Coordinates of C-alpha atoms in Angstrom, one line a residue:
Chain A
X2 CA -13.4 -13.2 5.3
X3 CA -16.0 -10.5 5.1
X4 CA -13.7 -7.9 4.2
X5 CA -11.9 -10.2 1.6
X6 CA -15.5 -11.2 -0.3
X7 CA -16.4 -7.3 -0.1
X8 CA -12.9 -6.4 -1.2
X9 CA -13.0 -8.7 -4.4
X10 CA -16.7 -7.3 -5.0
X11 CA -15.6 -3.9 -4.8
X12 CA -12.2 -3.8 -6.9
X13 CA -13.8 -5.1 -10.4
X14 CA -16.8 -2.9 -9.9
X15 CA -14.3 -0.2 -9.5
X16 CA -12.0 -0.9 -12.1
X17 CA -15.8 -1.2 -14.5
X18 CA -16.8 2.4 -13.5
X19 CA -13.0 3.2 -14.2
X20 CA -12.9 1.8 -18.1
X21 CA -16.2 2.0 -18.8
X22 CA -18.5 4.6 -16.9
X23 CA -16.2 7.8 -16.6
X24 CA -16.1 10.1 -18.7
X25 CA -13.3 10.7 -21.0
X26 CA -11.3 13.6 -19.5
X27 CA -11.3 16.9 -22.4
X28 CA -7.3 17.4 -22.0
X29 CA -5.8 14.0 -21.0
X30 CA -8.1 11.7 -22.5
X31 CA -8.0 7.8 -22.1
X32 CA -4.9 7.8 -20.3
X33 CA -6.4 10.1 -17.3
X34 CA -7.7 6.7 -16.5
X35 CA -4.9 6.1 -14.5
X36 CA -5.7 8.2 -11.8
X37 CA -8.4 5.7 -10.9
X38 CA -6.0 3.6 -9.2
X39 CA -3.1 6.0 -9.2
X40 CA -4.4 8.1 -6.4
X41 CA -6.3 5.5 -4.4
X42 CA -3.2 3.5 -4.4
X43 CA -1.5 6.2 -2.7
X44 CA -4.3 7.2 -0.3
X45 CA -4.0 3.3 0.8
X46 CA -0.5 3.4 1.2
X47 CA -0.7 6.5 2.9
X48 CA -3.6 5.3 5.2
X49 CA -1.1 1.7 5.5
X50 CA 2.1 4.1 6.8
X51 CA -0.1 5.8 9.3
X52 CA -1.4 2.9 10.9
X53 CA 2.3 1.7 11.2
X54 CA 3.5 4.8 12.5
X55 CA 0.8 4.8 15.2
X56 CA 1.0 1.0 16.2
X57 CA 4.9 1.4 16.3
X58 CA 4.6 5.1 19.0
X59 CA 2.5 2.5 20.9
X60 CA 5.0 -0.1 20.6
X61 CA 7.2 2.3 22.3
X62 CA 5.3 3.4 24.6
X63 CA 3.2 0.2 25.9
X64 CA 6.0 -2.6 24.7
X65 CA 2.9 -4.4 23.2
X66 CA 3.9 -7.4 21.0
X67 CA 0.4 -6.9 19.6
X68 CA 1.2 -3.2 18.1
X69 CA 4.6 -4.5 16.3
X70 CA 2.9 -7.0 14.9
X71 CA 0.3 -4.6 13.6
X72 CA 3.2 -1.9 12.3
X73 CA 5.0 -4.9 10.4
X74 CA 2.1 -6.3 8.9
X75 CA 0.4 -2.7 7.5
X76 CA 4.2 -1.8 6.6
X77 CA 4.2 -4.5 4.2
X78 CA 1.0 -4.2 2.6
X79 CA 1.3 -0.4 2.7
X80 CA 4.8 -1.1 0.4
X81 CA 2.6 -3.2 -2.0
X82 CA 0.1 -0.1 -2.6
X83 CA 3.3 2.2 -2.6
X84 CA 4.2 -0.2 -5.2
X85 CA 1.5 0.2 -7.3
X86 CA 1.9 4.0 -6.9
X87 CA 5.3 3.8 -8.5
X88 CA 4.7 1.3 -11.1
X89 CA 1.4 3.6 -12.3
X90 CA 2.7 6.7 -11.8
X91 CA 5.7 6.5 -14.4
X92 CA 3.4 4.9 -17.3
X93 CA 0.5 7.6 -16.8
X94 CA 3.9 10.2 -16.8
X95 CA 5.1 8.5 -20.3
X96 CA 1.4 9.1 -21.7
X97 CA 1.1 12.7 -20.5
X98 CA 4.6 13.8 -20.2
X99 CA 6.2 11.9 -22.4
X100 CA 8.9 11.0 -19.6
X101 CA 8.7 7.8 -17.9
X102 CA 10.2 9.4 -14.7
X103 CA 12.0 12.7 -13.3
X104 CA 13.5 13.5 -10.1
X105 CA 11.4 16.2 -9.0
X106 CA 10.9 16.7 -5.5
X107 CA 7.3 14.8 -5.5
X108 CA 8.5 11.6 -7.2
X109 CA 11.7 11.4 -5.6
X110 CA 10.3 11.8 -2.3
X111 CA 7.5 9.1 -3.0
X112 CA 11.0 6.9 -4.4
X113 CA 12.5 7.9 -1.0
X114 CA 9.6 7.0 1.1
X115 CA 9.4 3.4 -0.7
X116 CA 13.3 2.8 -0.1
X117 CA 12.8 3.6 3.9
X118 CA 10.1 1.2 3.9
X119 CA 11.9 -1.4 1.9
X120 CA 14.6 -1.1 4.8
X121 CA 12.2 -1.7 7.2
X122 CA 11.1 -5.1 5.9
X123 CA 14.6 -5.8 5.8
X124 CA 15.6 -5.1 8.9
X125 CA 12.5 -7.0 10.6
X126 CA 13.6 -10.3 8.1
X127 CA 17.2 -10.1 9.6
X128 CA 16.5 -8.9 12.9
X129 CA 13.0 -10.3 13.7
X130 CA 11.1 -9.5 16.8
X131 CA 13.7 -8.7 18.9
X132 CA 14.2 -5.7 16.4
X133 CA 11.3 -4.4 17.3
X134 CA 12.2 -1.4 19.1
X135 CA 14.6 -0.2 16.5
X136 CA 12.6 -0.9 13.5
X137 CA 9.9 0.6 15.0
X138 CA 11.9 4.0 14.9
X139 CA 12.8 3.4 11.7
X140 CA 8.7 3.3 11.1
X141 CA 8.2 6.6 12.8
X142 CA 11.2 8.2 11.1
X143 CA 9.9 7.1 7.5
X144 CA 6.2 8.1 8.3
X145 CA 8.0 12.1 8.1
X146 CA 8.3 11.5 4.6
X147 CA 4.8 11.6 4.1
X148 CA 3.9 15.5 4.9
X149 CA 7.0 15.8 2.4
X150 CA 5.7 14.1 -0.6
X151 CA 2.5 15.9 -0.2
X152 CA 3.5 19.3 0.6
X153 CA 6.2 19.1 -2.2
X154 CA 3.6 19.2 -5.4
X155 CA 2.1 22.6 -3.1
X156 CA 5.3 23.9 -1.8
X157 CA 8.0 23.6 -5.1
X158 CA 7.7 23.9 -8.4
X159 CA 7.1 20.1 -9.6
X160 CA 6.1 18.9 -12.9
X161 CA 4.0 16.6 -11.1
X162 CA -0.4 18.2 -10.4
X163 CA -1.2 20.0 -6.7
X164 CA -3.5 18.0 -5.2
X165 CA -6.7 18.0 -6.9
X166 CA -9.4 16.1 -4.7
X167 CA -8.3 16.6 -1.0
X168 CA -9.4 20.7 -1.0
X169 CA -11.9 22.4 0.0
X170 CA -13.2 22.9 -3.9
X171 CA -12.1 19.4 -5.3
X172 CA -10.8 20.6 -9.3
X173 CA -12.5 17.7 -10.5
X174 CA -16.3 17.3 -12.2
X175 CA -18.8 15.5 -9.6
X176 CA -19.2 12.2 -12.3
X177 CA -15.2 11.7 -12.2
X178 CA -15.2 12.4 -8.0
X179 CA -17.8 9.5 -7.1
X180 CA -15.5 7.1 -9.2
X181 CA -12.6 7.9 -7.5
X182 CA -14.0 7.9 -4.0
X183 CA -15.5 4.7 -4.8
X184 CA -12.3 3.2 -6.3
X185 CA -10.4 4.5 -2.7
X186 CA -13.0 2.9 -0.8
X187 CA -12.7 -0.2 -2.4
X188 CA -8.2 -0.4 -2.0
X189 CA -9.0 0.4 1.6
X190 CA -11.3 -2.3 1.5
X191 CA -8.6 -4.0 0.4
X192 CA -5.6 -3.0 2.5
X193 CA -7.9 -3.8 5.4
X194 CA -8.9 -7.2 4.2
X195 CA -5.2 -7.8 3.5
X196 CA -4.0 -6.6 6.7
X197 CA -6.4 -8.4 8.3
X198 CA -5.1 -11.9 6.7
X199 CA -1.9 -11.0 7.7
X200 CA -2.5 -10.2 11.1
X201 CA -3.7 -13.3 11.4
X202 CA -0.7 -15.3 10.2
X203 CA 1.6 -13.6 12.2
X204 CA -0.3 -13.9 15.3
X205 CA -0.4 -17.9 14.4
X206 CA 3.4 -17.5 13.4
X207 CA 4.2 -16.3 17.0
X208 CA 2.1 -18.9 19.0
X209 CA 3.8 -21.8 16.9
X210 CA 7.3 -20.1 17.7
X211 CA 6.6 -20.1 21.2
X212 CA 5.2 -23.2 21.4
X213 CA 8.5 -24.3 19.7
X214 CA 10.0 -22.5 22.6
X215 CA 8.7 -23.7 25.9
X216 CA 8.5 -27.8 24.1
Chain B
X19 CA -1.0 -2.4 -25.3
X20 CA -2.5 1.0 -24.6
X21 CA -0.5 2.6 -21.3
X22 CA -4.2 2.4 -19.7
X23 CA -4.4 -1.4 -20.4
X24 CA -0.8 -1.8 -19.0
X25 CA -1.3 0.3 -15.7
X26 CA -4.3 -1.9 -14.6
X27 CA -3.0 -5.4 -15.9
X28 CA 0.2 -4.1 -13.7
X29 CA -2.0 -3.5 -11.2
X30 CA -3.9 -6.3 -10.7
X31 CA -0.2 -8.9 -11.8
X32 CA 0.9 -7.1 -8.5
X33 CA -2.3 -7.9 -6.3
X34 CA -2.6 -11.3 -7.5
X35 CA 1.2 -11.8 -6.8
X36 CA 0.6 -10.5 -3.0
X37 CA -2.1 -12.7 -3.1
X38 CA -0.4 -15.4 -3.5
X39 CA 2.3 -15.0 -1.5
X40 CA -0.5 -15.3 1.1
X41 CA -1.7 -18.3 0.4
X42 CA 1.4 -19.6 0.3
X43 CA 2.3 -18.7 4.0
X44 CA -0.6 -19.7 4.8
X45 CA -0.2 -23.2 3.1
X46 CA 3.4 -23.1 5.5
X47 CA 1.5 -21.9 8.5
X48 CA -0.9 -24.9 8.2
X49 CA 1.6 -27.4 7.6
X50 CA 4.2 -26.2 10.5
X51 CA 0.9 -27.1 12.8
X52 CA -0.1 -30.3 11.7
X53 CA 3.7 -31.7 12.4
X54 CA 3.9 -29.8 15.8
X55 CA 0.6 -32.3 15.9
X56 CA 2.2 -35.3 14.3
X57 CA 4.9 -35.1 16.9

């Protein structure tokens, strides 16, 4: 509950500092504003796939019910953020670029990345928990396509920017960098306070089911 | 609309959405319960 009251604090204030507080940006302009929820949305679903790919190696390893549970549950909230990535991304490329999307190799990976995780879902509706196993290599499987997406704007020549922020020498003015640390702490804020709702439902889900079970 | 105004009332149509979606399961969640309960 704590995370959900800070959460719902945090997001308006961030969107305020967004619209209102940053500066305009000398080449972009308004639409630059974008990136305030562009990137953190990413970082979220990034942060969201990790913890899945972790919970589902110790799913495999330990047999935990408790660590697919968590994989499942960050999966989907992690493909809500990845949805906001994708759904952001081509209206801040129609502003800038003029294109609304383009296969190069940082936005088709990103399109890639949100189909594997779609297939997860999937699979865990049809299958349930006694797909746990195999979805839970699907999870580790899809989490490669994260060190693709990023070292794709760095690696190949993509119309899409190298990373700007996570360097040693962020390319980005100090008034603009607070804002958009502040606006990623406040979607993890909010992935966590999501996740941690959903945790709790499935957990409930599961001891109704068995209870169903053994009566 | 300006694309600015479009990403974040996308944005925030999609959160509200996921939102719901949770409340809803856990309206479902809290009615499977109470007629595990009743019986």
């Amino acid at each position: 509950m704590v995370w959900l009251v800070l959460s719902a604090l945090a997001l308006p204030i961030g969107i305020v500092l967004a619209l209102v507080v940053a500066p305009v940006e000398a080449f972009q302009g308004e639409p630059y504003r974008i990136l305030y929820i562009h990137v953190p949305s990413v970082v979220t679903a990034y942060v969201a796939f990790t913890v899945t790919f972790v919970a589902s190696v110790l799913y495999l390893w330990r047999r935990g019910l408790g660590y697919d549970r968590l994989a499942a549950t960050s999966a989907e909230v992690g493909e809500v953020f990845l949805t906001l990535v994708l759904l952001t991304g081509p209206i801040w490329g129609k502003a800038v670029w003029g294109a609304w999307w383009t296969w190069d190799a940082r936005l088709t990976t990103a399109l890639i990345l949100w189909f594997i995780f779609a297939g997860y879902l999937m699979l865990r509706a049809w299958i349930g928990p006694h797909g746990a196993a195999a979805s839970a290599v699907v999870a580790i499987v899809g989490f490669l396509d994260i060190p693709l997406i990023h070292w794709s704007a760095v690696l190949l020549r993509t119309l899409h920017p190298r990373p700007a922020v996570f360097r040693p020498d962020p390319a980005m003015p100090g008034s603009m960098l607070a804002i958009l640390l502040f606006n990623m702490a406040a979607f993890v804020l909010t992935y966590l306070a999501l996740l941690g709702v959903r945790l709790r439902q499935e957990t409930r889900r599961a001891e109704l089911q068995a209870r169903e079970e053994t009566a | 609309m300006s694309y600015v105004a479009a990403a974040y009332l996308l944005t925030t149509a999609v959160l509200a959405v996921y939102v719901w979606t949770l409340w809803a399961r856990q309206r479902d969640l809290r009615r499977a319960d109470s007629g595990r309960q009743a019986r």
